[in-house]
Each structure stands twice: as structure tokens, then as C-alpha cells.
């Protein structure tokens, strides 16, 4: 049975974008972010995170740091009965200082690779799915994958999301 999904960008949507966040001690949730994830869960949506993590390619931190932060975020969400179905990140960048990460990747937004990979792995109803991002490249990736994108520019994330969930349910 196909279900709709909410794809969240991470930095600037779920957590404050304070520049290359990879340490638990430096992550600050956006107001209403955890509640937004729970609202999507409660509405029966898959919830995914799709995030460019060029700090890996720039040598600022390692993939293990990204994965540990995502595990911590997931653990924090379980405390309010919420969950992320999958975290996807792209460590690649064409100007990487770490050679193995120096490439153009279809997983790096604005390319739709992370979204497409999730669409292949999960039974997602694309027509009722949305992406919440804070940059035009997020919306470009959504459009390229056939998902409706919405630009989040601040405020309480759950209040931003709830009307969008209701709108998609009416379609």
C-alpha cells in the first residue's frame, strides 16, 4: 500500500543552520521541528531527511559523525513518539579537498538522487508527497523527482507543515 511522504531538508529546516553542524552539542532544533515530524507520522506519512553534507568532502568531519548525529536525532524524536523512516545524506562535492568525495553526484541537491533512492526503497505515493526545504536547490530536487516542494523560511515548523498535510489529504 502506497503512502505519502514528507521529505525534510535538515539544516535550516529541522535544525538551525549554524554552519556544518555535526556535533550533538551544537545541534539546535528549529521551533516545532520535532512536533512537525510527529504530525507527519500521525497523519500516516513516511518521514525522510535528505541533506547535503559537503562538510565531509571539505574534511571538516567524517561520515561517522553525520551518522552519529542522525542516530541522536532519531533517539530524541522517539522521546515524543516520533520517528524518521530514513536519513539520506550526500557527502560529495565537486570541489572536495578529500579526493574520494570529489565528484559530481546525482545524490547532491539540486539533483534528485537522494529522493529517487528513497522512492525506489519505499512504497511512496509521489502525488501526495511533499518536500520542505529552506533553499531553492531543495525545491529543484523535489521538482526533478516529481514531488511538490515548499520553501520554509522560519517560524514554527509544525504550524507551517500542518496545513500542507491537510491540503494533500483533500487531493
Short mmCIF file of C-alpha atoms in Angstrom, two decimals:
data_model
loop_
_atom_site.label_atom_id
_atom_site.label_comp_id
_atom_site.label_asym_id
_atom_site.label_seq_id
_atom_site.Cartn_x
_atom_site.Cartn_y
_atom_site.Cartn_z
CA UNK A 1 0.00 0.00 0.00
CA UNK A 2 1.50 3.33 -1.07
CA UNK A 3 1.68 6.17 1.42
CA UNK A 4 2.58 9.84 1.01
CA UNK A 5 5.89 11.12 2.36
CA UNK A 6 7.31 14.29 3.80
CA UNK A 7 10.92 14.86 2.78
CA UNK A 8 12.66 17.30 5.12
CA UNK A 9 15.90 19.08 4.40
CA UNK A 10 17.92 19.03 7.63
CA UNK A 11 19.99 22.17 8.24
CA UNK A 12 17.72 25.22 8.25
CA UNK A 13 14.52 23.13 8.46
CA UNK A 14 14.81 20.58 11.27
CA UNK A 15 17.75 22.23 12.99
CA UNK A 16 19.24 25.70 12.93
CA UNK A 17 21.80 26.08 10.17
CA UNK A 18 24.79 27.30 12.12
CA UNK A 19 27.32 26.06 9.56
CA UNK A 20 28.44 22.46 9.22
CA UNK A 21 26.53 21.01 12.17
CA UNK A 22 27.90 17.59 13.07
CA UNK A 23 28.14 17.62 16.87
CA UNK A 24 25.19 16.81 19.11
CA UNK A 25 26.19 19.63 21.47
CA UNK A 26 25.82 22.17 18.63
CA UNK A 27 22.50 20.98 17.20
CA UNK A 28 19.61 23.32 17.98
CA UNK A 29 16.19 22.11 16.85
CA UNK A 30 14.05 24.54 14.89
CA UNK A 31 10.98 25.56 16.89
CA UNK A 32 8.28 22.97 16.21
CA UNK A 33 10.56 20.61 14.25
CA UNK A 34 10.04 17.56 16.43
CA UNK A 35 6.31 18.24 16.52
CA UNK A 36 6.28 18.53 12.70
CA UNK A 37 7.85 15.07 12.39
CA UNK A 38 5.26 13.68 14.80
CA UNK A 39 2.41 15.38 12.92
CA UNK A 40 3.58 13.75 9.68
CA UNK A 41 3.91 10.38 11.46
CA UNK A 42 0.43 10.73 12.97
CA UNK A 43 -1.03 11.60 9.54
CA UNK A 44 0.37 8.32 8.15
CA UNK A 45 3.18 9.82 6.10
CA UNK A 46 6.62 8.38 5.64
CA UNK A 47 9.15 10.88 7.01
CA UNK A 48 12.54 11.22 5.36
CA UNK A 49 15.53 13.53 5.76
CA UNK A 50 17.52 14.46 2.64
CA UNK A 51 20.59 16.55 3.35
CA UNK A 52 23.73 17.66 1.53
CA UNK A 53 26.72 17.22 3.85
CA UNK A 54 29.63 18.79 1.98
CA UNK A 55 31.49 19.20 5.27
CA UNK A 56 32.57 15.58 4.79
CA UNK A 57 34.05 16.40 1.38
CA UNK A 58 35.68 19.52 2.83
CA UNK A 59 37.40 17.46 5.54
CA UNK A 60 35.57 19.19 8.39
CA UNK A 61 34.06 15.97 9.75
CA UNK A 62 33.55 12.34 8.77
CA UNK A 63 30.56 10.30 7.63
CA UNK A 64 30.57 8.58 11.02
CA UNK A 65 29.86 11.99 12.62
CA UNK A 66 26.85 12.53 10.33
CA UNK A 67 25.53 9.06 11.11
CA UNK A 68 26.02 9.53 14.86
CA UNK A 69 24.17 12.86 14.76
CA UNK A 70 21.30 11.26 12.84
CA UNK A 71 21.11 8.43 15.40
CA UNK A 72 20.96 11.02 18.18
CA UNK A 73 18.22 12.96 16.35
CA UNK A 74 16.25 9.73 15.92
CA UNK A 75 16.64 8.94 19.63
CA UNK A 76 15.44 12.42 20.58
CA UNK A 77 12.38 12.02 18.36
CA UNK A 78 11.41 8.72 19.98
CA UNK A 79 11.04 10.60 23.29
CA UNK A 80 7.92 12.28 21.88
CA UNK A 81 6.70 9.24 19.95
CA UNK A 82 8.02 10.45 16.57
CA UNK A 83 10.38 8.85 14.07
CA UNK A 84 12.24 9.35 10.80
CA UNK A 85 11.82 6.43 8.39
CA UNK A 86 15.18 7.09 6.70
CA UNK A 87 18.01 9.62 6.72
CA UNK A 88 19.79 10.19 3.40
CA UNK A 89 22.83 12.41 3.03
CA UNK A 90 25.27 13.28 0.27
CA UNK A 91 28.91 13.66 1.33
CA UNK A 92 30.14 14.51 -2.21
CA UNK A 93 31.15 17.86 -3.65
CA UNK A 94 32.88 18.69 -6.94
CA UNK A 95 35.43 20.90 -5.12
CA UNK A 96 36.16 18.47 -2.28
CA UNK A 97 39.51 18.56 -0.52
CA UNK A 98 39.15 14.84 0.25
CA UNK A 99 39.73 13.14 -3.09
CA UNK A 100 37.34 10.22 -2.68
CA UNK A 101 34.48 12.69 -2.18
CA UNK A 102 35.44 14.91 -5.14
CA UNK A 103 32.74 14.21 -7.69
CA UNK A 104 29.52 15.42 -9.21
CA UNK A 105 26.84 13.26 -7.64
CA UNK A 106 23.23 12.68 -8.61
CA UNK A 107 22.57 12.49 -4.86
CA UNK A 108 23.70 16.08 -4.26
CA UNK A 109 20.82 18.53 -4.34
CA UNK A 110 19.66 20.13 -6.62
CA UNK A 111 19.89 16.69 -8.27
CA UNK A 112 17.08 14.36 -7.15
CA UNK A 113 19.17 11.25 -6.37
CA UNK A 114 18.51 11.04 -2.62
CA UNK A 115 14.77 11.41 -3.18
CA UNK A 116 14.77 8.94 -6.07
CA UNK A 117 16.70 6.39 -3.97
CA UNK A 118 14.03 6.64 -1.27
CA UNK A 119 11.24 6.31 -3.86
CA UNK A 120 12.83 3.06 -5.02
CA UNK A 121 13.11 1.65 -1.48
CA UNK A 122 9.74 2.68 -0.03
CA UNK A 123 6.16 2.45 -1.38
CA UNK A 124 5.66 6.22 -1.66
CA UNK A 125 2.62 7.89 -3.22
CA UNK A 126 4.54 10.63 -5.02
CA UNK A 127 1.41 12.57 -6.00
CA UNK A 128 0.57 13.19 -2.32
CA UNK A 129 4.15 13.73 -1.11
CA UNK A 130 5.90 16.98 -0.24
CA UNK A 131 9.38 18.28 0.45
CA UNK A 132 10.12 21.05 2.93
CA UNK A 133 13.35 22.90 2.23
CA UNK A 134 14.88 26.26 3.02
CA UNK A 135 16.78 26.82 -0.25
CA UNK A 136 15.84 26.88 -3.93
CA UNK A 137 18.08 23.82 -4.54
CA UNK A 138 15.81 21.80 -2.24
CA UNK A 139 12.80 22.72 -4.34
CA UNK A 140 14.70 21.96 -7.56
CA UNK A 141 15.48 18.46 -6.28
CA UNK A 142 11.83 17.93 -5.34
CA UNK A 143 10.61 19.12 -8.74
CA UNK A 144 13.09 16.85 -10.54
CA UNK A 145 11.75 13.88 -8.55
CA UNK A 146 8.11 14.80 -9.17
CA UNK A 147 7.46 15.87 -5.58
CA UNK A 148 5.79 19.15 -4.60
CA UNK A 149 8.30 21.37 -2.77
CA UNK A 150 7.60 24.10 -0.23
CA UNK A 151 10.03 26.79 0.88
CA UNK A 152 10.30 27.13 4.65
CA UNK A 153 11.67 30.49 5.77
CA UNK A 154 11.34 30.25 9.52
CA UNK A 155 8.79 30.12 12.29
CA UNK A 156 7.16 27.14 13.99
CA UNK A 157 7.72 24.20 11.64
CA UNK A 158 4.69 22.17 12.77
CA UNK A 159 2.43 25.19 12.18
CA UNK A 160 3.96 25.52 8.70
CA UNK A 161 3.50 21.82 7.93
CA UNK A 162 0.03 21.02 9.29
CA UNK A 163 -1.95 22.95 6.63
CA UNK A 164 0.15 21.29 3.91
CA UNK A 165 -0.70 17.84 5.26
CA UNK A 166 -4.39 18.77 5.32
CA UNK A 167 -4.19 20.11 1.77
CA UNK A 168 -2.63 16.87 0.49
CA UNK A 169 -5.30 14.81 2.26
CA UNK A 170 -8.01 16.72 0.37
CA UNK A 171 -6.48 15.92 -3.04
#
